[in-house]
mmCIF file with all atom_site columns, C-alpha atoms in Angstrom:
data_model
loop_
_atom_site.group_PDB
_atom_site.id
_atom_site.type_symbol
_atom_site.label_atom_id
_atom_site.label_alt_id
_atom_site.label_comp_id
_atom_site.label_asym_id
_atom_site.label_entity_id
_atom_site.label_seq_id
_atom_site.pdbx_PDB_ins_code
_atom_site.Cartn_x
_atom_site.Cartn_y
_atom_site.Cartn_z
_atom_site.occupancy
_atom_site.B_iso_or_equiv
_atom_site.pdbx_formal_charge
_atom_site.auth_seq_id
_atom_site.auth_comp_id
_atom_site.auth_asym_id
_atom_site.auth_atom_id
_atom_site.pdbx_PDB_model_num
ATOM 1   C CA . MET A 1 1   ? 11.719  -24.852 -20.242 1.00 0.00 ? 30  MET A CA 1
ATOM 2   C CA . ALA A 1 2   ? 10.803  -22.382 -17.457 1.00 0.00 ? 31  ALA A CA 1
ATOM 3   C CA . ARG A 1 3   ? 9.848   -23.873 -14.106 1.00 0.00 ? 32  ARG A CA 1
ATOM 4   C CA . THR A 1 4   ? 6.207   -23.546 -13.008 1.00 0.00 ? 33  THR A CA 1
ATOM 5   C CA . ILE A 1 5   ? 5.709   -20.703 -10.517 1.00 0.00 ? 34  ILE A CA 1
ATOM 6   C CA . LYS A 1 6   ? 4.016   -21.958 -7.346  1.00 0.00 ? 35  LYS A CA 1
ATOM 7   C CA . VAL A 1 7   ? 1.596   -19.409 -5.880  1.00 0.00 ? 36  VAL A CA 1
ATOM 8   C CA . SER A 1 8   ? -0.229  -19.189 -2.542  1.00 0.00 ? 37  SER A CA 1
ATOM 9   C CA . ILE A 1 9   ? -3.043  -16.683 -2.000  1.00 0.00 ? 38  ILE A CA 1
ATOM 10  C CA . ILE A 1 10  ? -4.022  -15.085 1.334   1.00 0.00 ? 39  ILE A CA 1
ATOM 11  C CA . GLU A 1 11  ? -7.256  -13.139 0.835   1.00 0.00 ? 40  GLU A CA 1
ATOM 12  C CA . ASP A 1 12  ? -10.301 -13.017 3.134   1.00 0.00 ? 41  ASP A CA 1
ATOM 13  C CA . ASP A 1 13  ? -12.875 -12.307 0.395   1.00 0.00 ? 42  ASP A CA 1
ATOM 14  C CA . GLU A 1 14  ? -13.869 -15.756 -0.861  1.00 0.00 ? 43  GLU A CA 1
ATOM 15  C CA . THR A 1 15  ? -15.102 -14.525 -4.272  1.00 0.00 ? 44  THR A CA 1
ATOM 16  C CA . LEU A 1 16  ? -11.837 -12.663 -4.951  1.00 0.00 ? 45  LEU A CA 1
ATOM 17  C CA . ARG A 1 17  ? -9.742  -15.528 -3.581  1.00 0.00 ? 46  ARG A CA 1
ATOM 18  C CA . ASP A 1 18  ? -11.442 -18.062 -5.856  1.00 0.00 ? 47  ASP A CA 1
ATOM 19  C CA . GLY A 1 19  ? -11.319 -15.642 -8.802  1.00 0.00 ? 48  GLY A CA 1
ATOM 20  C CA . TYR A 1 20  ? -7.566  -15.063 -8.456  1.00 0.00 ? 49  TYR A CA 1
ATOM 21  C CA . ALA A 1 21  ? -6.964  -18.803 -7.983  1.00 0.00 ? 50  ALA A CA 1
ATOM 22  C CA . PHE A 1 22  ? -8.910  -19.623 -11.154 1.00 0.00 ? 51  PHE A CA 1
ATOM 23  C CA . LEU A 1 23  ? -7.285  -16.930 -13.330 1.00 0.00 ? 52  LEU A CA 1
ATOM 24  C CA . ILE A 1 24  ? -3.740  -17.642 -12.163 1.00 0.00 ? 53  ILE A CA 1
ATOM 25  C CA . GLY A 1 25  ? -4.172  -21.424 -12.129 1.00 0.00 ? 54  GLY A CA 1
ATOM 26  C CA . ALA A 1 26  ? -5.559  -21.398 -15.681 1.00 0.00 ? 55  ALA A CA 1
ATOM 27  C CA . THR A 1 27  ? -2.425  -19.644 -16.953 1.00 0.00 ? 56  THR A CA 1
ATOM 28  C CA . GLU A 1 28  ? 0.350   -21.831 -18.318 1.00 0.00 ? 57  GLU A CA 1
ATOM 29  C CA . GLY A 1 29  ? 3.464   -21.803 -16.133 1.00 0.00 ? 58  GLY A CA 1
ATOM 30  C CA . TYR A 1 30  ? 1.558   -20.985 -12.923 1.00 0.00 ? 59  TYR A CA 1
ATOM 31  C CA . ASP A 1 31  ? 0.250   -23.313 -10.228 1.00 0.00 ? 60  ASP A CA 1
ATOM 32  C CA . VAL A 1 32  ? -1.918  -22.114 -7.314  1.00 0.00 ? 61  VAL A CA 1
ATOM 33  C CA . ILE A 1 33  ? -0.908  -24.607 -4.629  1.00 0.00 ? 62  ILE A CA 1
ATOM 34  C CA . SER A 1 34  ? -2.923  -23.173 -1.712  1.00 0.00 ? 63  SER A CA 1
ATOM 35  C CA . THR A 1 35  ? -5.393  -20.459 -0.720  1.00 0.00 ? 64  THR A CA 1
ATOM 36  C CA . TYR A 1 36  ? -6.122  -19.096 2.765   1.00 0.00 ? 65  TYR A CA 1
ATOM 37  C CA . CYS A 1 37  ? -8.585  -16.611 4.264   1.00 0.00 ? 66  CYS A CA 1
ATOM 38  C CA . SER A 1 38  ? -6.114  -15.257 6.877   1.00 0.00 ? 67  SER A CA 1
ATOM 39  C CA . TYR A 1 39  ? -2.474  -15.263 7.932   1.00 0.00 ? 68  TYR A CA 1
ATOM 40  C CA . ASP A 1 40  ? -3.479  -17.180 11.071  1.00 0.00 ? 69  ASP A CA 1
ATOM 41  C CA . GLU A 1 41  ? -4.848  -20.009 8.929   1.00 0.00 ? 70  GLU A CA 1
ATOM 42  C CA . ALA A 1 42  ? -1.934  -19.879 6.475   1.00 0.00 ? 71  ALA A CA 1
ATOM 43  C CA . SER A 1 43  ? 0.735   -19.928 9.199   1.00 0.00 ? 72  SER A CA 1
ATOM 44  C CA . LYS A 1 44  ? -0.187  -23.522 10.124  1.00 0.00 ? 73  LYS A CA 1
ATOM 45  C CA . LYS A 1 45  ? 0.591   -24.970 6.706   1.00 0.00 ? 74  LYS A CA 1
ATOM 46  C CA . ILE A 1 46  ? 2.174   -22.495 4.264   1.00 0.00 ? 75  ILE A CA 1
ATOM 47  C CA . ALA A 1 47  ? 5.768   -23.438 5.154   1.00 0.00 ? 76  ALA A CA 1
ATOM 48  C CA . THR A 1 48  ? 5.104   -26.959 3.844   1.00 0.00 ? 77  THR A CA 1
ATOM 49  C CA . ASP A 1 49  ? 3.372   -25.577 0.710   1.00 0.00 ? 78  ASP A CA 1
ATOM 50  C CA . LYS A 1 50  ? 6.684   -23.912 -0.245  1.00 0.00 ? 79  LYS A CA 1
ATOM 51  C CA . PRO A 1 51  ? 5.249   -21.296 -2.650  1.00 0.00 ? 80  PRO A CA 1
ATOM 52  C CA . ASP A 1 52  ? 7.546   -19.159 -4.810  1.00 0.00 ? 81  ASP A CA 1
ATOM 53  C CA . VAL A 1 53  ? 5.216   -16.162 -4.524  1.00 0.00 ? 82  VAL A CA 1
ATOM 54  C CA . ILE A 1 54  ? 2.495   -15.233 -2.003  1.00 0.00 ? 83  ILE A CA 1
ATOM 55  C CA . LEU A 1 55  ? -0.332  -12.918 -3.082  1.00 0.00 ? 84  LEU A CA 1
ATOM 56  C CA . LEU A 1 56  ? -1.287  -11.113 0.129   1.00 0.00 ? 85  LEU A CA 1
ATOM 57  C CA . ASP A 1 57  ? -4.171  -8.830  1.045   1.00 0.00 ? 86  ASP A CA 1
ATOM 58  C CA . ILE A 1 58  ? -3.675  -6.157  3.760   1.00 0.00 ? 87  ILE A CA 1
ATOM 59  C CA . GLU A 1 59  ? -7.104  -6.115  5.397   1.00 0.00 ? 88  GLU A CA 1
ATOM 60  C CA . LEU A 1 60  ? -7.259  -9.584  6.969   1.00 0.00 ? 89  LEU A CA 1
ATOM 61  C CA . PRO A 1 61  ? -8.977  -10.929 10.084  1.00 0.00 ? 90  PRO A CA 1
ATOM 62  C CA . GLY A 1 62  ? -6.505  -11.400 12.953  1.00 0.00 ? 91  GLY A CA 1
ATOM 63  C CA . VAL A 1 63  ? -2.960  -10.475 11.922  1.00 0.00 ? 92  VAL A CA 1
ATOM 64  C CA . ASN A 1 64  ? -3.154  -7.873  9.122   1.00 0.00 ? 93  ASN A CA 1
ATOM 65  C CA . GLY A 1 65  ? -1.192  -8.249  5.900   1.00 0.00 ? 94  GLY A CA 1
ATOM 66  C CA . ILE A 1 66  ? 1.500   -5.686  6.737   1.00 0.00 ? 95  ILE A CA 1
ATOM 67  C CA . ASP A 1 67  ? 2.290   -7.378  10.067  1.00 0.00 ? 96  ASP A CA 1
ATOM 68  C CA . ALA A 1 68  ? 2.119   -10.778 8.364   1.00 0.00 ? 97  ALA A CA 1
ATOM 69  C CA . ILE A 1 69  ? 4.905   -9.989  5.850   1.00 0.00 ? 98  ILE A CA 1
ATOM 70  C CA . PRO A 1 70  ? 7.906   -10.424 8.223   1.00 0.00 ? 99  PRO A CA 1
ATOM 71  C CA . LYS A 1 71  ? 6.268   -13.520 9.728   1.00 0.00 ? 100 LYS A CA 1
ATOM 72  C CA . LEU A 1 72  ? 5.849   -15.042 6.270   1.00 0.00 ? 101 LEU A CA 1
ATOM 73  C CA . LYS A 1 73  ? 9.433   -14.119 5.327   1.00 0.00 ? 102 LYS A CA 1
ATOM 74  C CA . LYS A 1 74  ? 10.631  -15.879 8.492   1.00 0.00 ? 103 LYS A CA 1
ATOM 75  C CA . LEU A 1 75  ? 8.666   -19.023 7.597   1.00 0.00 ? 104 LEU A CA 1
ATOM 76  C CA . LEU A 1 76  ? 9.692   -18.844 3.921   1.00 0.00 ? 105 LEU A CA 1
ATOM 77  C CA . PRO A 1 77  ? 12.932  -16.799 3.534   1.00 0.00 ? 106 PRO A CA 1
ATOM 78  C CA . ASN A 1 78  ? 13.168  -17.395 -0.238  1.00 0.00 ? 107 ASN A CA 1
ATOM 79  C CA . CYS A 1 79  ? 9.538   -16.593 -0.992  1.00 0.00 ? 108 CYS A CA 1
ATOM 80  C CA . TYR A 1 80  ? 8.392   -13.294 -2.553  1.00 0.00 ? 109 TYR A CA 1
ATOM 81  C CA . VAL A 1 81  ? 5.393   -11.427 -1.147  1.00 0.00 ? 110 VAL A CA 1
ATOM 82  C CA . LEU A 1 82  ? 3.224   -9.465  -3.568  1.00 0.00 ? 111 LEU A CA 1
ATOM 83  C CA . ILE A 1 83  ? 0.639   -7.167  -1.951  1.00 0.00 ? 112 ILE A CA 1
ATOM 84  C CA . LEU A 1 84  ? -2.755  -7.024  -3.665  1.00 0.00 ? 113 LEU A CA 1
ATOM 85  C CA . THR A 1 85  ? -5.087  -4.605  -1.897  1.00 0.00 ? 114 THR A CA 1
ATOM 86  C CA . VAL A 1 86  ? -7.551  -1.732  -2.143  1.00 0.00 ? 115 VAL A CA 1
ATOM 87  C CA . TYR A 1 87  ? -5.315  0.480   0.012   1.00 0.00 ? 116 TYR A CA 1
ATOM 88  C CA . GLU A 1 88  ? -3.340  3.268   -1.657  1.00 0.00 ? 117 GLU A CA 1
ATOM 89  C CA . SER A 1 89  ? -2.176  5.318   1.323   1.00 0.00 ? 118 SER A CA 1
ATOM 90  C CA . GLU A 1 90  ? 1.491   6.297   1.384   1.00 0.00 ? 119 GLU A CA 1
ATOM 91  C CA . LYS A 1 91  ? 1.869   4.962   4.930   1.00 0.00 ? 120 LYS A CA 1
ATOM 92  C CA . GLN A 1 92  ? 0.487   1.505   4.029   1.00 0.00 ? 121 GLN A CA 1
ATOM 93  C CA . ILE A 1 93  ? 2.682   1.285   0.919   1.00 0.00 ? 122 ILE A CA 1
ATOM 94  C CA . PHE A 1 94  ? 5.907   2.205   2.719   1.00 0.00 ? 123 PHE A CA 1
ATOM 95  C CA . ASN A 1 95  ? 5.115   -0.017  5.716   1.00 0.00 ? 124 ASN A CA 1
ATOM 96  C CA . ALA A 1 96  ? 4.501   -2.963  3.389   1.00 0.00 ? 125 ALA A CA 1
ATOM 97  C CA . LEU A 1 97  ? 7.719   -2.369  1.420   1.00 0.00 ? 126 LEU A CA 1
ATOM 98  C CA . ALA A 1 98  ? 9.735   -1.760  4.610   1.00 0.00 ? 127 ALA A CA 1
ATOM 99  C CA . ASN A 1 99  ? 8.424   -5.038  6.042   1.00 0.00 ? 128 ASN A CA 1
ATOM 100 C CA . GLY A 1 100 ? 9.678   -6.984  3.030   1.00 0.00 ? 129 GLY A CA 1
ATOM 101 C CA . ALA A 1 101 ? 6.985   -6.921  0.328   1.00 0.00 ? 130 ALA A CA 1
ATOM 102 C CA . SER A 1 102 ? 8.506   -7.219  -3.144  1.00 0.00 ? 131 SER A CA 1
ATOM 103 C CA . GLY A 1 103 ? 5.650   -5.539  -5.010  1.00 0.00 ? 132 GLY A CA 1
ATOM 104 C CA . TYR A 1 104 ? 2.417   -3.640  -4.418  1.00 0.00 ? 133 TYR A CA 1
ATOM 105 C CA . LEU A 1 105 ? -0.670  -3.834  -6.623  1.00 0.00 ? 134 LEU A CA 1
ATOM 106 C CA . THR A 1 106 ? -4.166  -2.431  -6.157  1.00 0.00 ? 135 THR A CA 1
ATOM 107 C CA . LYS A 1 107 ? -7.192  -4.651  -6.737  1.00 0.00 ? 136 LYS A CA 1
ATOM 108 C CA . ASN A 1 108 ? -8.287  -2.714  -9.827  1.00 0.00 ? 137 ASN A CA 1
ATOM 109 C CA . THR A 1 109 ? -5.117  -3.987  -11.556 1.00 0.00 ? 138 THR A CA 1
ATOM 110 C CA . PRO A 1 110 ? -6.020  -6.001  -14.707 1.00 0.00 ? 139 PRO A CA 1
ATOM 111 C CA . SER A 1 111 ? -5.628  -9.763  -14.255 1.00 0.00 ? 140 SER A CA 1
ATOM 112 C CA . THR A 1 112 ? -2.991  -9.918  -17.018 1.00 0.00 ? 141 THR A CA 1
ATOM 113 C CA . LYS A 1 113 ? -0.836  -7.416  -15.073 1.00 0.00 ? 142 LYS A CA 1
ATOM 114 C CA . ILE A 1 114 ? -1.279  -9.421  -11.831 1.00 0.00 ? 143 ILE A CA 1
ATOM 115 C CA . ILE A 1 115 ? -0.093  -12.568 -13.604 1.00 0.00 ? 144 ILE A CA 1
ATOM 116 C CA . GLU A 1 116 ? 2.860   -10.716 -15.211 1.00 0.00 ? 145 GLU A CA 1
ATOM 117 C CA . SER A 1 117 ? 3.738   -9.233  -11.800 1.00 0.00 ? 146 SER A CA 1
ATOM 118 C CA . ILE A 1 118 ? 3.954   -12.687 -10.184 1.00 0.00 ? 147 ILE A CA 1
ATOM 119 C CA . LYS A 1 119 ? 6.551   -13.655 -12.803 1.00 0.00 ? 148 LYS A CA 1
ATOM 120 C CA . GLU A 1 120 ? 8.322   -10.298 -12.475 1.00 0.00 ? 149 GLU A CA 1
ATOM 121 C CA . VAL A 1 121 ? 8.585   -10.580 -8.694  1.00 0.00 ? 150 VAL A CA 1
ATOM 122 C CA . ARG A 1 122 ? 9.943   -14.137 -8.951  1.00 0.00 ? 151 ARG A CA 1
ATOM 123 C CA . GLU A 1 123 ? 12.625  -12.802 -11.309 1.00 0.00 ? 152 GLU A CA 1
ATOM 124 C CA . GLY A 1 124 ? 13.679  -10.175 -8.764  1.00 0.00 ? 153 GLY A CA 1
ATOM 125 C CA . GLY A 1 125 ? 11.574  -7.229  -9.984  1.00 0.00 ? 154 GLY A CA 1
ATOM 126 C CA . GLY A 1 126 ? 9.467   -4.862  -7.900  1.00 0.00 ? 155 GLY A CA 1
ATOM 127 C CA . PRO A 1 127 ? 6.142   -4.511  -9.697  1.00 0.00 ? 156 PRO A CA 1
ATOM 128 C CA . MET A 1 128 ? 3.745   -1.741  -8.690  1.00 0.00 ? 157 MET A CA 1
ATOM 129 C CA . SER A 1 129 ? 0.438   -0.450  -10.008 1.00 0.00 ? 158 SER A CA 1
ATOM 130 C CA . ILE A 1 130 ? 0.925   2.811   -11.941 1.00 0.00 ? 159 ILE A CA 1
ATOM 131 C CA . ASN A 1 131 ? -0.822  4.879   -9.251  1.00 0.00 ? 160 ASN A CA 1
ATOM 132 C CA . ILE A 1 132 ? 1.330   3.298   -6.510  1.00 0.00 ? 161 ILE A CA 1
ATOM 133 C CA . ALA A 1 133 ? 4.547   3.948   -8.464  1.00 0.00 ? 162 ALA A CA 1
ATOM 134 C CA . ARG A 1 134 ? 3.501   7.597   -8.881  1.00 0.00 ? 163 ARG A CA 1
ATOM 135 C CA . LEU A 1 135 ? 2.924   7.911   -5.121  1.00 0.00 ? 164 LEU A CA 1
ATOM 136 C CA . VAL A 1 136 ? 6.337   6.422   -4.338  1.00 0.00 ? 165 VAL A CA 1
ATOM 137 C CA . ILE A 1 137 ? 8.104   8.716   -6.844  1.00 0.00 ? 166 ILE A CA 1
ATOM 138 C CA . ARG A 1 138 ? 6.219   11.777  -5.560  1.00 0.00 ? 167 ARG A CA 1
ATOM 139 C CA . SER A 1 139 ? 7.229   10.926  -2.011  1.00 0.00 ? 168 SER A CA 1
ATOM 140 C CA . PHE A 1 140 ? 10.917  10.791  -2.963  1.00 0.00 ? 169 PHE A CA 1
ATOM 141 C CA . GLN A 1 141 ? 10.600  14.050  -4.868  1.00 0.00 ? 170 GLN A CA 1
ATOM 142 C CA . LYS A 1 142 ? 9.245   15.930  -1.858  1.00 0.00 ? 171 LYS A CA 1
ATOM 143 C CA . ASN A 1 143 ? 11.428  18.611  -0.360  1.00 0.00 ? 172 ASN A CA 1
ATOM 144 C CA . GLN A 1 144 ? 13.303  16.966  2.510   1.00 0.00 ? 173 GLN A CA 1
ATOM 145 C CA . GLU A 1 145 ? 13.969  20.395  4.070   1.00 0.00 ? 174 GLU A CA 1
ATOM 146 C CA . SER A 1 146 ? 10.265  21.099  4.579   1.00 0.00 ? 175 SER A CA 1
ATOM 147 C CA . PRO A 1 147 ? 9.417   23.365  7.535   1.00 0.00 ? 176 PRO A CA 1
ATOM 148 C CA . LEU A 1 148 ? 6.215   21.367  8.013   1.00 0.00 ? 177 LEU A CA 1
ATOM 149 C CA . SER A 1 149 ? 5.857   18.402  10.340  1.00 0.00 ? 178 SER A CA 1
ATOM 150 C CA . LYS A 1 150 ? 4.712   15.045  8.949   1.00 0.00 ? 179 LYS A CA 1
ATOM 151 C CA . ARG A 1 151 ? 1.173   15.623  10.287  1.00 0.00 ? 180 ARG A CA 1
ATOM 152 C CA . GLU A 1 152 ? 1.047   19.159  8.847   1.00 0.00 ? 181 GLU A CA 1
ATOM 153 C CA . THR A 1 153 ? 2.159   17.824  5.458   1.00 0.00 ? 182 THR A CA 1
ATOM 154 C CA . GLN A 1 154 ? -0.530  15.138  5.627   1.00 0.00 ? 183 GLN A CA 1
ATOM 155 C CA . ILE A 1 155 ? -3.213  17.749  6.424   1.00 0.00 ? 184 ILE A CA 1
ATOM 156 C CA . LEU A 1 156 ? -2.032  20.067  3.639   1.00 0.00 ? 185 LEU A CA 1
ATOM 157 C CA . GLU A 1 157 ? -2.177  17.164  1.145   1.00 0.00 ? 186 GLU A CA 1
ATOM 158 C CA . LEU A 1 158 ? -5.782  16.486  2.174   1.00 0.00 ? 187 LEU A CA 1
ATOM 159 C CA . ILE A 1 159 ? -6.603  20.207  1.839   1.00 0.00 ? 188 ILE A CA 1
ATOM 160 C CA . GLY A 1 160 ? -5.086  20.010  -1.650  1.00 0.00 ? 189 GLY A CA 1
ATOM 161 C CA . GLU A 1 161 ? -7.488  17.150  -2.423  1.00 0.00 ? 190 GLU A CA 1
ATOM 162 C CA . GLY A 1 162 ? -10.370 19.482  -1.563  1.00 0.00 ? 191 GLY A CA 1
ATOM 163 C CA . LYS A 1 163 ? -11.207 17.898  1.802   1.00 0.00 ? 192 LYS A CA 1
ATOM 164 C CA . SER A 1 164 ? -13.001 19.996  4.424   1.00 0.00 ? 193 SER A CA 1
ATOM 165 C CA . ARG A 1 165 ? -11.708 20.359  8.003   1.00 0.00 ? 194 ARG A CA 1
ATOM 166 C CA . ALA A 1 166 ? -14.389 17.956  9.235   1.00 0.00 ? 195 ALA A CA 1
ATOM 167 C CA . GLN A 1 167 ? -13.447 15.362  6.569   1.00 0.00 ? 196 GLN A CA 1
ATOM 168 C CA . ILE A 1 168 ? -9.766  15.694  7.504   1.00 0.00 ? 197 ILE A CA 1
ATOM 169 C CA . ALA A 1 169 ? -10.599 15.229  11.196  1.00 0.00 ? 198 ALA A CA 1
ATOM 170 C CA . ASN A 1 170 ? -12.566 12.048  10.372  1.00 0.00 ? 199 ASN A CA 1
ATOM 171 C CA . GLU A 1 171 ? -9.918  10.650  8.056   1.00 0.00 ? 200 GLU A CA 1
ATOM 172 C CA . LEU A 1 172 ? -7.043  11.199  10.489  1.00 0.00 ? 201 LEU A CA 1
ATOM 173 C CA . PHE A 1 173 ? -9.040  10.284  13.615  1.00 0.00 ? 202 PHE A CA 1
ATOM 174 C CA . ILE A 1 174 ? -8.342  13.634  15.288  1.00 0.00 ? 203 ILE A CA 1
ATOM 175 C CA . ASP A 1 175 ? -10.750 16.288  16.539  1.00 0.00 ? 204 ASP A CA 1
ATOM 176 C CA . LEU A 1 176 ? -11.712 19.418  14.629  1.00 0.00 ? 205 LEU A CA 1
ATOM 177 C CA . GLU A 1 177 ? -9.859  21.726  17.004  1.00 0.00 ? 206 GLU A CA 1
ATOM 178 C CA . THR A 1 178 ? -6.604  19.837  16.372  1.00 0.00 ? 207 THR A CA 1
ATOM 179 C CA . VAL A 1 179 ? -7.104  20.238  12.603  1.00 0.00 ? 208 VAL A CA 1
ATOM 180 C CA . ARG A 1 180 ? -7.702  23.990  13.058  1.00 0.00 ? 209 ARG A CA 1
ATOM 181 C CA . SER A 1 181 ? -4.548  24.263  15.171  1.00 0.00 ? 210 SER A CA 1
ATOM 182 C CA . HIS A 1 182 ? -2.448  22.438  12.535  1.00 0.00 ? 211 HIS A CA 1
ATOM 183 C CA . ILE A 1 183 ? -3.844  24.627  9.719   1.00 0.00 ? 212 ILE A CA 1
ATOM 184 C CA . LYS A 1 184 ? -3.016  27.758  11.743  1.00 0.00 ? 213 LYS A CA 1
ATOM 185 C CA . ASN A 1 185 ? 0.579   26.488  12.152  1.00 0.00 ? 214 ASN A CA 1
ATOM 186 C CA . ILE A 1 186 ? 0.807   25.696  8.433   1.00 0.00 ? 215 ILE A CA 1
ATOM 187 C CA . TYR A 1 187 ? -0.274  29.256  7.544   1.00 0.00 ? 216 TYR A CA 1
ATOM 188 C CA . LEU A 1 188 ? 2.252   30.706  10.016  1.00 0.00 ? 217 LEU A CA 1
ATOM 189 C CA . LYS A 1 189 ? 5.143   28.555  8.774   1.00 0.00 ? 218 LYS A CA 1
ATOM 190 C CA . LEU A 1 190 ? 4.384   29.260  5.111   1.00 0.00 ? 219 LEU A CA 1
ATOM 191 C CA . ASP A 1 191 ? 3.519   32.915  5.764   1.00 0.00 ? 220 ASP A CA 1
ATOM 192 C CA . VAL A 1 192 ? 0.170   32.692  3.937   1.00 0.00 ? 221 VAL A CA 1
ATOM 193 C CA . ASN A 1 193 ? -3.418  33.606  4.790   1.00 0.00 ? 222 ASN A CA 1
ATOM 194 C CA . SER A 1 194 ? -5.513  31.207  2.693   1.00 0.00 ? 223 SER A CA 1
ATOM 195 C CA . ARG A 1 195 ? -5.883  27.571  1.631   1.00 0.00 ? 224 ARG A CA 1
ATOM 196 C CA . ALA A 1 196 ? -5.214  28.460  -2.017  1.00 0.00 ? 225 ALA A CA 1
ATOM 197 C CA . ASP A 1 197 ? -1.956  30.277  -1.184  1.00 0.00 ? 226 ASP A CA 1
ATOM 198 C CA . ALA A 1 198 ? -0.821  27.471  1.139   1.00 0.00 ? 227 ALA A CA 1
ATOM 199 C CA . ILE A 1 199 ? -1.411  24.822  -1.552  1.00 0.00 ? 228 ILE A CA 1
ATOM 200 C CA . LYS A 1 200 ? 0.203   26.924  -4.292  1.00 0.00 ? 229 LYS A CA 1
ATOM 201 C CA . LEU A 1 201 ? 3.318   27.623  -2.203  1.00 0.00 ? 230 LEU A CA 1
ATOM 202 C CA . ALA A 1 202 ? 3.584   24.024  -1.009  1.00 0.00 ? 231 ALA A CA 1
ATOM 203 C CA . ARG A 1 203 ? 3.398   22.696  -4.583  1.00 0.00 ? 232 ARG A CA 1
ATOM 204 C CA . GLN A 1 204 ? 5.924   25.240  -5.881  1.00 0.00 ? 233 GLN A CA 1
ATOM 205 C CA . ASN A 1 205 ? 8.367   24.200  -3.160  1.00 0.00 ? 234 ASN A CA 1
ATOM 206 C CA . LYS A 1 206 ? 7.571   20.470  -3.426  1.00 0.00 ? 235 LYS A CA 1
ATOM 207 C CA . LEU A 1 207 ? 6.354   20.293  0.178   1.00 0.00 ? 236 LEU A CA 1
ATOM 208 C CA . ILE A 1 208 ? 3.440   18.150  -1.003  1.00 0.00 ? 237 ILE A CA 1
#
């Protein structure tokens, strides 16, 4: 008979935290042994809880989830960390995986998939939401010989999503003039004169 999987949850939204705890705890073969609203609170006791899997949010008060991963792995070297968050940015995903997360799910993931993923991660798998897996694959498929800098690539991706210069400036926390300067450099490097041509060329050459 399979051993019960012990789960701890670190999530600052009380409604979500209680919801996950109820759904997971009501499933045969799973036991939610502790829930916490922050890493800071969890760090005092989670080592004695000895969970098999930790469900971890990224946006937490105090130490954020990404910075918490290596700390949790140090406290519990044999424990698996499964990220469950609203964030889908490439940077967040790769930072989480680089820091030792074993899987990455978004909060719109069906509860059945979350429960399956806890089991999968305990068995050594690397579960990801479909949209996250696509992002990871797309990132590896990008042309590594791109003439564009990382920031230029980021801006071109946002242009491809239909974002205006002002929206890009807000999203990347840079001023409008900096965005204009980057776009000018993108056009020069790609030898194009319009957004449409830049996007078309970048997609043909797998630069984005």
